Coordinates of C-alpha atoms and ligand atoms in Angstrom, one line a residue:
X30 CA 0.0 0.0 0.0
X31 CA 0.9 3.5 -0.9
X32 CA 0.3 5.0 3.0
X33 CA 2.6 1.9 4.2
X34 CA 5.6 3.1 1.5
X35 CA 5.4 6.9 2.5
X36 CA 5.3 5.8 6.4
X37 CA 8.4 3.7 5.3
X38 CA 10.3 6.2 3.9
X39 CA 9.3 9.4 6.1
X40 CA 10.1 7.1 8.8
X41 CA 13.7 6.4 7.6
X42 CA 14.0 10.1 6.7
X43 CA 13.2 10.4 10.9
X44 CA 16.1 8.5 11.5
X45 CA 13.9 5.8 13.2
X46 CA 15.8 2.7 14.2
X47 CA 14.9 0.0 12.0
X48 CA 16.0 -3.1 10.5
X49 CA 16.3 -3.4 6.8
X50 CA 13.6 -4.9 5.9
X51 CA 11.4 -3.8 9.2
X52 CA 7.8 -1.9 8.7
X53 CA 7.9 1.3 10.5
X54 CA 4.8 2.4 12.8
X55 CA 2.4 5.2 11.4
X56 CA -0.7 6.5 9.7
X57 CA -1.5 9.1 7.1
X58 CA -3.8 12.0 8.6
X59 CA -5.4 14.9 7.0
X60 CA -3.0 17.1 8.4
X61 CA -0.7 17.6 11.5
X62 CA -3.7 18.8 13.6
X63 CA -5.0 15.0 13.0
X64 CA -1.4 13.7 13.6
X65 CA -1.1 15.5 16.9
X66 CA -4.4 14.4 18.3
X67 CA -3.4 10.6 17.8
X68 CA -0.3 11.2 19.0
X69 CA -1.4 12.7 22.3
X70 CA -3.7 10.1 22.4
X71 CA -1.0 7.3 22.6
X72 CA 0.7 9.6 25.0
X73 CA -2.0 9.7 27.4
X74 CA -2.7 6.4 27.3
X75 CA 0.9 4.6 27.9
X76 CA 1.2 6.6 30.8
X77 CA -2.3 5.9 32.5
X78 CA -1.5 2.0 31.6
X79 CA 1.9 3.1 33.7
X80 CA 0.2 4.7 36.8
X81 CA -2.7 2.1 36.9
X82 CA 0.0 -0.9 37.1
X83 CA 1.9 1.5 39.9
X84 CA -1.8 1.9 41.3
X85 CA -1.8 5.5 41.2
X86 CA -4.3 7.9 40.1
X87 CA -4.2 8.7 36.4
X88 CA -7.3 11.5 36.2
X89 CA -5.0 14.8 36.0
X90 CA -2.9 14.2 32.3
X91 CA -1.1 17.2 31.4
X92 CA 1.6 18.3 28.6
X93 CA 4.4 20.3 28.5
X94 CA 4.7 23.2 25.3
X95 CA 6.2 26.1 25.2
X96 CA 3.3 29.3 24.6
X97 CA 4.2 29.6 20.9
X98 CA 2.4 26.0 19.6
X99 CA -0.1 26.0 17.3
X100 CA -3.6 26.1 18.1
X101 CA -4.0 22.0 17.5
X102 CA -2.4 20.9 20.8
X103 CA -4.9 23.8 22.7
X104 CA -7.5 21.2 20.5
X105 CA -6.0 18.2 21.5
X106 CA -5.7 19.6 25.2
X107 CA -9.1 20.4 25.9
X108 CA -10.9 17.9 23.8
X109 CA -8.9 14.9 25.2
X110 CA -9.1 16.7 28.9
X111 CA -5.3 17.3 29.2
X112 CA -4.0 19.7 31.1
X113 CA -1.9 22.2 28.8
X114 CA 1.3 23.6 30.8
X115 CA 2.7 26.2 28.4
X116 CA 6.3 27.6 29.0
X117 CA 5.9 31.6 28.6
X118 CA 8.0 33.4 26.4
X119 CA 10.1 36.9 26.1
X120 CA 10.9 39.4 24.5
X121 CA 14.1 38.3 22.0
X122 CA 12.8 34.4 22.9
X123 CA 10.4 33.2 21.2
X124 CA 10.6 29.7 21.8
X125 CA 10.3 26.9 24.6
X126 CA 13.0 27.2 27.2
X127 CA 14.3 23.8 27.3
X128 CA 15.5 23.8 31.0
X129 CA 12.0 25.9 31.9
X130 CA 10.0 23.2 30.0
X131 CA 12.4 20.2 32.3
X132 CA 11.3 22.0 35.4
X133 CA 7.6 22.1 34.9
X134 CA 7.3 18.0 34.2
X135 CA 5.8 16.3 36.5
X136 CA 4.8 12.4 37.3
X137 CA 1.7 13.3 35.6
X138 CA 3.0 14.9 32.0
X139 CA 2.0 12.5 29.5
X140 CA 5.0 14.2 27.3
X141 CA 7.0 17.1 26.2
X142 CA 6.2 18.5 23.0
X143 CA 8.9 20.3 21.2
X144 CA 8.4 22.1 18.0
X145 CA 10.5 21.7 14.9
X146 CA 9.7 25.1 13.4
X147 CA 7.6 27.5 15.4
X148 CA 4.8 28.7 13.4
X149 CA 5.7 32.2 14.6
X150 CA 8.9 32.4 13.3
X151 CA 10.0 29.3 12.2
X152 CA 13.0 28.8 14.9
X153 CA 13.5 25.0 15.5
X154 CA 13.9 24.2 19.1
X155 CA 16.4 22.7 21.1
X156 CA 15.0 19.2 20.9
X157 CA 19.0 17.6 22.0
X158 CA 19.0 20.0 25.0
X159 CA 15.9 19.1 26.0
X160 CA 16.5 15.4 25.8
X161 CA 19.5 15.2 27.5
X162 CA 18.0 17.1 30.3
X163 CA 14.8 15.2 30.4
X164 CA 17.1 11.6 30.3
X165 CA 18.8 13.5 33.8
X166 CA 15.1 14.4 35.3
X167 CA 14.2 10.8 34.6
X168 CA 17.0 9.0 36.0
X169 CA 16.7 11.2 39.2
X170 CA 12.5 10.3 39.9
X171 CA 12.2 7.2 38.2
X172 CA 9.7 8.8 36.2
X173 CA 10.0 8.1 31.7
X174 CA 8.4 11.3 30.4
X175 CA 8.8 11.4 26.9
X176 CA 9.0 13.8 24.2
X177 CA 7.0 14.3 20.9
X178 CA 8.3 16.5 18.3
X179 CA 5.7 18.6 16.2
X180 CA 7.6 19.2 13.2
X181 CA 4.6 20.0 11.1
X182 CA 7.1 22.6 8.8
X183 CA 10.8 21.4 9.8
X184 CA 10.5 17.5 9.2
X185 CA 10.6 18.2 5.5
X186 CA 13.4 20.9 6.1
X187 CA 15.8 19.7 9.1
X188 CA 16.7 16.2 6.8
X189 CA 17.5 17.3 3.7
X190 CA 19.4 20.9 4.6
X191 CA 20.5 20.3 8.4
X192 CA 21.4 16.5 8.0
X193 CA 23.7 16.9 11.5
X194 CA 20.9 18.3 13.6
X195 CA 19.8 15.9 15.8
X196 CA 16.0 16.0 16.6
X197 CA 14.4 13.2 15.7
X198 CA 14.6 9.4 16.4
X199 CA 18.3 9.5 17.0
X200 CA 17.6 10.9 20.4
X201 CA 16.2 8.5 22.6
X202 CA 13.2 9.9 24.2
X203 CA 11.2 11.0 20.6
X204 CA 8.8 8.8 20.8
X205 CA 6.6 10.2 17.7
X206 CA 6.8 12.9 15.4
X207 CA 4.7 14.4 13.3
X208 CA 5.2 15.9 9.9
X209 CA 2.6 17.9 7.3
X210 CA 2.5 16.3 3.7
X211 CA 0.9 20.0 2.7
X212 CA 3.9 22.0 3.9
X213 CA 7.3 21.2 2.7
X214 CA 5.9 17.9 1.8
X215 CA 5.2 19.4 -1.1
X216 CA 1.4 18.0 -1.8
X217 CA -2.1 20.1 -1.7
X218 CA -3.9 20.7 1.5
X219 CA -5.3 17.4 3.0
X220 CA -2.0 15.2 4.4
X221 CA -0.1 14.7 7.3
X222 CA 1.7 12.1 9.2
X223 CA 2.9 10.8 12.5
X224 CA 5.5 8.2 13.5
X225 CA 5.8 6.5 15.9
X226 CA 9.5 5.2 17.3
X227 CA 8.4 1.3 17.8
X228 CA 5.6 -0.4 18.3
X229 CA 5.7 -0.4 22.0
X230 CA 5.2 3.9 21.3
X231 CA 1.7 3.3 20.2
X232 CA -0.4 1.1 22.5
X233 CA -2.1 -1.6 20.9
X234 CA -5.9 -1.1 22.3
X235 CA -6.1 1.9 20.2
X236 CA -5.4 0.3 17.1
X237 CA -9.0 -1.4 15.5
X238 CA -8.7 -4.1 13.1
X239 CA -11.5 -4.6 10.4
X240 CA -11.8 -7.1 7.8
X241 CA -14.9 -6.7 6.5
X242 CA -12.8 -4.8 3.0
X243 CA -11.4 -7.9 2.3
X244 CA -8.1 -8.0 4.1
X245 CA -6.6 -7.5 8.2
X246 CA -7.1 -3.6 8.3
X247 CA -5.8 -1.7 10.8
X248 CA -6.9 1.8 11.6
X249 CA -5.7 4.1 13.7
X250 CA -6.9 7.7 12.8
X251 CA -10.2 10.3 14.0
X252 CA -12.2 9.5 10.7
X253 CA -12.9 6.6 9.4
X254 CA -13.0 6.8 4.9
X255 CA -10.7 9.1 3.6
X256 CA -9.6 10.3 0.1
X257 CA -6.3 8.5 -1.3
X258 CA -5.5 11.3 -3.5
X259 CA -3.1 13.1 -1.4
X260 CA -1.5 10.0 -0.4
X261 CA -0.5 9.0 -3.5
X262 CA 0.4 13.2 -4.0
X263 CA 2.5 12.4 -1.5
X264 CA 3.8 9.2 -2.9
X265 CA 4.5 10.4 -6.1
X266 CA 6.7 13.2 -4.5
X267 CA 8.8 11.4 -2.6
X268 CA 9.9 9.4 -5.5
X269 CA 10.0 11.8 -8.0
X270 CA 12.2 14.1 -6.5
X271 CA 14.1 11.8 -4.3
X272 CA 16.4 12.8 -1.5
X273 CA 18.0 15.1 -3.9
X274 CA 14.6 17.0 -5.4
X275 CA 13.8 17.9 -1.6
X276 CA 16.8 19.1 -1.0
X277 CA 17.3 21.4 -3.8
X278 CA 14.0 22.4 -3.7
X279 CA 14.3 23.1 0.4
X280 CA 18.1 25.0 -0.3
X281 CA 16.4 27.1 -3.2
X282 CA 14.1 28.2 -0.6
X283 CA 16.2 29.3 1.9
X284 CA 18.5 30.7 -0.4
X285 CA 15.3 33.0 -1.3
X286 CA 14.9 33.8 2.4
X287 CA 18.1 35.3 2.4
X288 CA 17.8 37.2 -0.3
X289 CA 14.4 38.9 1.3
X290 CA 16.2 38.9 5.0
X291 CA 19.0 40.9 3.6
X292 CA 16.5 43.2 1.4
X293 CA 14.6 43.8 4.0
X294 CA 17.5 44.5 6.8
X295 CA 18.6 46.6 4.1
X296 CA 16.1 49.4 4.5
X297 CA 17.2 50.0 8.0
X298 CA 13.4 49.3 9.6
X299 CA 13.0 46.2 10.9
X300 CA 14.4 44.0 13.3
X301 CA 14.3 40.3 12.1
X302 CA 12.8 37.8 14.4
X303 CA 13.5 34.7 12.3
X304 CA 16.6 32.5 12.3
X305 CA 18.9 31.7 9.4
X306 CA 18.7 27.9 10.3
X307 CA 14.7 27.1 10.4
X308 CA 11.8 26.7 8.7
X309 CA 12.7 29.2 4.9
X310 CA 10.7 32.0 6.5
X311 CA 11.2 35.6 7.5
X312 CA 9.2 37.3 10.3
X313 CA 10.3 40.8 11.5
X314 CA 8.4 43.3 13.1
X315 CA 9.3 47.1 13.0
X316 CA 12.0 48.9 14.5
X317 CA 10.1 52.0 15.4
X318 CA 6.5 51.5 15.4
X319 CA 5.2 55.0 17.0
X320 CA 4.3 56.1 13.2
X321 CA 3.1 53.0 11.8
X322 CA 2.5 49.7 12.9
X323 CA 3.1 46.4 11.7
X324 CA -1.2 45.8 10.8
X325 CA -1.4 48.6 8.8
X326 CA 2.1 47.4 6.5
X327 CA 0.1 44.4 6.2
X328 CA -3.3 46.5 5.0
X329 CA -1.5 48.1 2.8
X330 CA 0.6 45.5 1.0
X331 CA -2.7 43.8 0.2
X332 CA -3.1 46.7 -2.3
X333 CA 0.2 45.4 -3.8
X334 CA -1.7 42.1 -3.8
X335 CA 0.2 40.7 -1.0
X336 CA -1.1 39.1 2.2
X337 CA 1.1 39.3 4.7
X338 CA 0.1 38.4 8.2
X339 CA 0.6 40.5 11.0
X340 CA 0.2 39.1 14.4
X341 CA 0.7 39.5 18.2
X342 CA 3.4 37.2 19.9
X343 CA 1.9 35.1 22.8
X344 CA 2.9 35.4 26.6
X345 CA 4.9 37.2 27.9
X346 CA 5.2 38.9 24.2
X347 CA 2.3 39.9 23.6
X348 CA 3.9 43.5 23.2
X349 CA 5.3 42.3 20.3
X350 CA 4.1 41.7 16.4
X351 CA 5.5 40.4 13.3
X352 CA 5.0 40.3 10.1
X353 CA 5.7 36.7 8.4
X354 CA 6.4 35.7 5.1
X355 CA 6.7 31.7 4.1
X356 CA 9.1 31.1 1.3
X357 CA 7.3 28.2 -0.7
X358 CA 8.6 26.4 -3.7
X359 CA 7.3 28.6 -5.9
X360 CA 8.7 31.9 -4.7
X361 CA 10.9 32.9 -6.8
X362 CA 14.2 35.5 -6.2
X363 CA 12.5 38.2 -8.5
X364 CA 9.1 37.9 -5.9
X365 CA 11.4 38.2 -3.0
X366 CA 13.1 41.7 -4.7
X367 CA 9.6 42.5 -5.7
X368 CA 7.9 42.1 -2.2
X369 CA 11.0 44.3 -0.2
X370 CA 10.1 46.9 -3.0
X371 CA 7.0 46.8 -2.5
X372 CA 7.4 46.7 1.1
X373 CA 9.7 50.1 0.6
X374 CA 7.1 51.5 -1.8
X375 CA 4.2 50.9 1.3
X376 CA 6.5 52.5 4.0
X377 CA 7.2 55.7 1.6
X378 CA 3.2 56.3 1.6
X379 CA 2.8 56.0 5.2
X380 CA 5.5 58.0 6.1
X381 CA 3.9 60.6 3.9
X382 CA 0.7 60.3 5.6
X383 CA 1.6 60.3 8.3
X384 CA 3.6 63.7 7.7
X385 CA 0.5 64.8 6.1
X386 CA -2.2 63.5 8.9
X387 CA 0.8 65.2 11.8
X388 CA 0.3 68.7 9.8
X389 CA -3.3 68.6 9.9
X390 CA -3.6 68.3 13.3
X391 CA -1.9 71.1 14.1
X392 CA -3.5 73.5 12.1
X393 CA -6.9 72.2 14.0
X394 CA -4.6 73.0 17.3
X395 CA -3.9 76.0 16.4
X396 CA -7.2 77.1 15.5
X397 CA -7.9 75.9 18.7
X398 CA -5.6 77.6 20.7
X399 CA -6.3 81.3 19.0
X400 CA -10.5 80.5 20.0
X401 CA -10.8 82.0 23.2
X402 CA -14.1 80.2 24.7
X403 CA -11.8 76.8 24.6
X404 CA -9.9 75.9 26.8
X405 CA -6.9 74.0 25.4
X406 CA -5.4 71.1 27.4
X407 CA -1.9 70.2 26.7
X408 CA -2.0 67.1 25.2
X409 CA 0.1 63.9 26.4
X410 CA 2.2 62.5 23.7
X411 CA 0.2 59.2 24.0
X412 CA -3.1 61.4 23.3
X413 CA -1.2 62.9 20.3
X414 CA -0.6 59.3 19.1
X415 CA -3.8 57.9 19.6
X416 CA -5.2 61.1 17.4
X417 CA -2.7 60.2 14.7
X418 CA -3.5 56.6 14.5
X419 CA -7.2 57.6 14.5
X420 CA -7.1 60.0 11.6
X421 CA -4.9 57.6 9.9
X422 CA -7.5 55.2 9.9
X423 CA -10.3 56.9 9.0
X424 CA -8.4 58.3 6.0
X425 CA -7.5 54.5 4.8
X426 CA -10.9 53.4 5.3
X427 CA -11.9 56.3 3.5
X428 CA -9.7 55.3 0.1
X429 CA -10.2 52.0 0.6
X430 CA -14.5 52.3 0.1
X431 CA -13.3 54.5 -2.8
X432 CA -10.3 52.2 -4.3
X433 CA -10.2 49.5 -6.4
X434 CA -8.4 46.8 -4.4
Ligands
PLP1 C1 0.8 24.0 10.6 C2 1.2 23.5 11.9 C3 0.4 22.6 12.6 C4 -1.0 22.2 12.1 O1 -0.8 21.5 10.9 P1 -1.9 21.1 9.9 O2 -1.2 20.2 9.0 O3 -2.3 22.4 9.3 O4 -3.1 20.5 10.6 C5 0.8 22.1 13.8 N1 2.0 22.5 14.4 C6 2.8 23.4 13.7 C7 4.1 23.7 14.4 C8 2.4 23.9 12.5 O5 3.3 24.7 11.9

């Protein structure tokens, strides 16, 4: 079977320690969100099989993340009643601690999930350090917490561009991983994967066997019938392009990324949050955002006919938003010059109007100030702000009911 041959191969690709001719462990989802779920699942349940044999209680499950995962494991959390223990972040960190995430374990933490490419700006996490100090923790309590590594955008990357960083089965406590087909996988929107180490990773009562389609089926996934398309997408990628297909394709990106992370450091106005070794990505946020801030860049390169997303980082970062761009196959080194011009071209007009916008308000001021019945309050620099941002909006929203977009 197709799904059997790509679990094979991604497997292998994960570094997971088989024999030659030995079937790895793993299922085909419709994306990572699906992967994760099952993978918590088997998380949860090895260790309540553990604590019921020790005869202790097994009703308070939780999982160790840093603040910056994705919204699926806040899914998997509350829909499979698992306590979700985030590690906070900081300003200049904007990934799980290691060492903070070690601390917070506990006899009841099902696992540790690291993240092989934060979906905020694509750093890969320190998946060795944390293994080696999770081995210490275990040895010390007897406990044999285990880690899961969510490499939904960095298990198509990591192989074929870092082959020395270890972070996946090489390190004895990844116990699963899972991996998008419809990122760097390189197939449409529908696929995903997880992997499990060994069979002993993925407790057998979950697994159901059918037989009623003609042969010893078993299934391990949310939904039952699913399209085979993007599995054999998937299929027909791997071999097709090979090792060496991926890896160009993955170096071509990041090659890209460079060329937008030096355009865009070039202009002197943003500070970039993304890594040179990651996911091919570039997130930066503004230097100076009293004028303009990173939302409105975003509205405005829309005009441009980009959408770039802008969001807020998540505790104790909040204060801080990026812009991210993903470089994908298909972005070329002419649409990375062309997005930091047009980035240029959008910081031009709202420097202008915000020149412009500044002016007007002071002529109202004045006016103001030369009326004698008013009574003119000195006004804060915040409140000065606030009135510039306010203005500025209304005259955007004014040209955009009036533009054609
Ligand atoms: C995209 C992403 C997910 C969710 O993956 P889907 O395949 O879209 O379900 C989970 N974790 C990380 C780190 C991601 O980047």
């Amino acid at each position: 079977m197709n799904k059997n041959r790509c679990v094979n191969m991604i497997a292998r690709l994960f570094n997971a320690p088989l024999e030659e001719a030995e079937a790895a462990v793993g299922v085909g989802t419709v994306g990572s969100s699906e992967a994760i779920m099952l993978a918590g699942l088997a998380f949860k349940r090895r260790w309540q099989n553990k604590m019921r044999a020790e005869g202790k209680p097994c009703d308070k499950p939780n999982i160790v993340t840093g603040a910056n995962v994705q919204v699926c494991w806040e899914k998997f959390a509350r829909y499979f009643e698992v306590e979700l223990k985030e590690v906070k972040l900081s300003e200049g960190y904007y990934v799980m601690d290691p060492e903070k995430a070690v601390e917070m374990v506990d006899e009841n933490t099902i696992c540790v999930a690291a993240i092989l490419g934060s979906t905020l700006n694509g750093e890969f996490e320190d998946v060795k350090l944390l293994n080696d100090l999770l081995v210490e923790k275990n040895k010390e309590t007897g406990w044999d917490t285990p880690i899961h590594v969510d490499a939904a955008s960095g298990g198509f990357i990591a192989p074929f561009i870092y082959p020395e960083l270890e972070w996946d089965f090489r390190l004895p406590l990844v116990k699963s991983i899972n991996v998008s087909g419809h990122k760097y996988g390189l197939v449409y929107a529908g696929i995903g994967w997880v992997i499990w180490r060994t069979k002993e990773d993925l407790p057998e009562e979950l697994i159901f066997h059918i037989n009623y389609l003609g042969a010893d089926q078993p299934t391990f996934t949310l939904n039952f019938s699913k399209g085979s398309s993007q599995i054999i997408a998937q299929y027909y990628q791997l071999i097709r392009l090979g090792f060496e297909g991926y890896r160009n394709i993955m170096e071509n990106c990041n090659e890209n990324m460079i060329v937008l992370k030096e355009g865009l450091e070039k202009t002197g106005r943003f500070n970039i949050i993304s890594k040179d070794i990651g996911v091919p990505l570039v997130a930066f946020s503004l230097k100076d955002n009293t004028q303009h801030n990173e939302f409105e860049i975003s509205d405005s390169l829309r005009r441009f006919g980009w959408i770039v997303p802008a969001y807020t980082m998540p505790p104790n970062a909040q204060h801080v938003t990026v812009l991210r761009v993903v470089i994908r196959e298909d972005f070329s080194r002419t649409l990375a010059e062309r997005l930091v011009n047009d980035i240029e071209k959008v910081m031009h007009e709202l420097d202008a109007l915000t020149a412009r916008v500044t002016s007007k308000i002071l002529i109202t001021e004045e006016k103001k100030e030369n009326d004698v019945n008013v009574t003119v309050v000195k006004k804060t620099e915040l409140e000065t702000q606030r009135e510039i941002t306010d203005a500025w909006k209304k005259f955007v929203k004014a040209r955009k009911t009036q533009g054609v977009c």
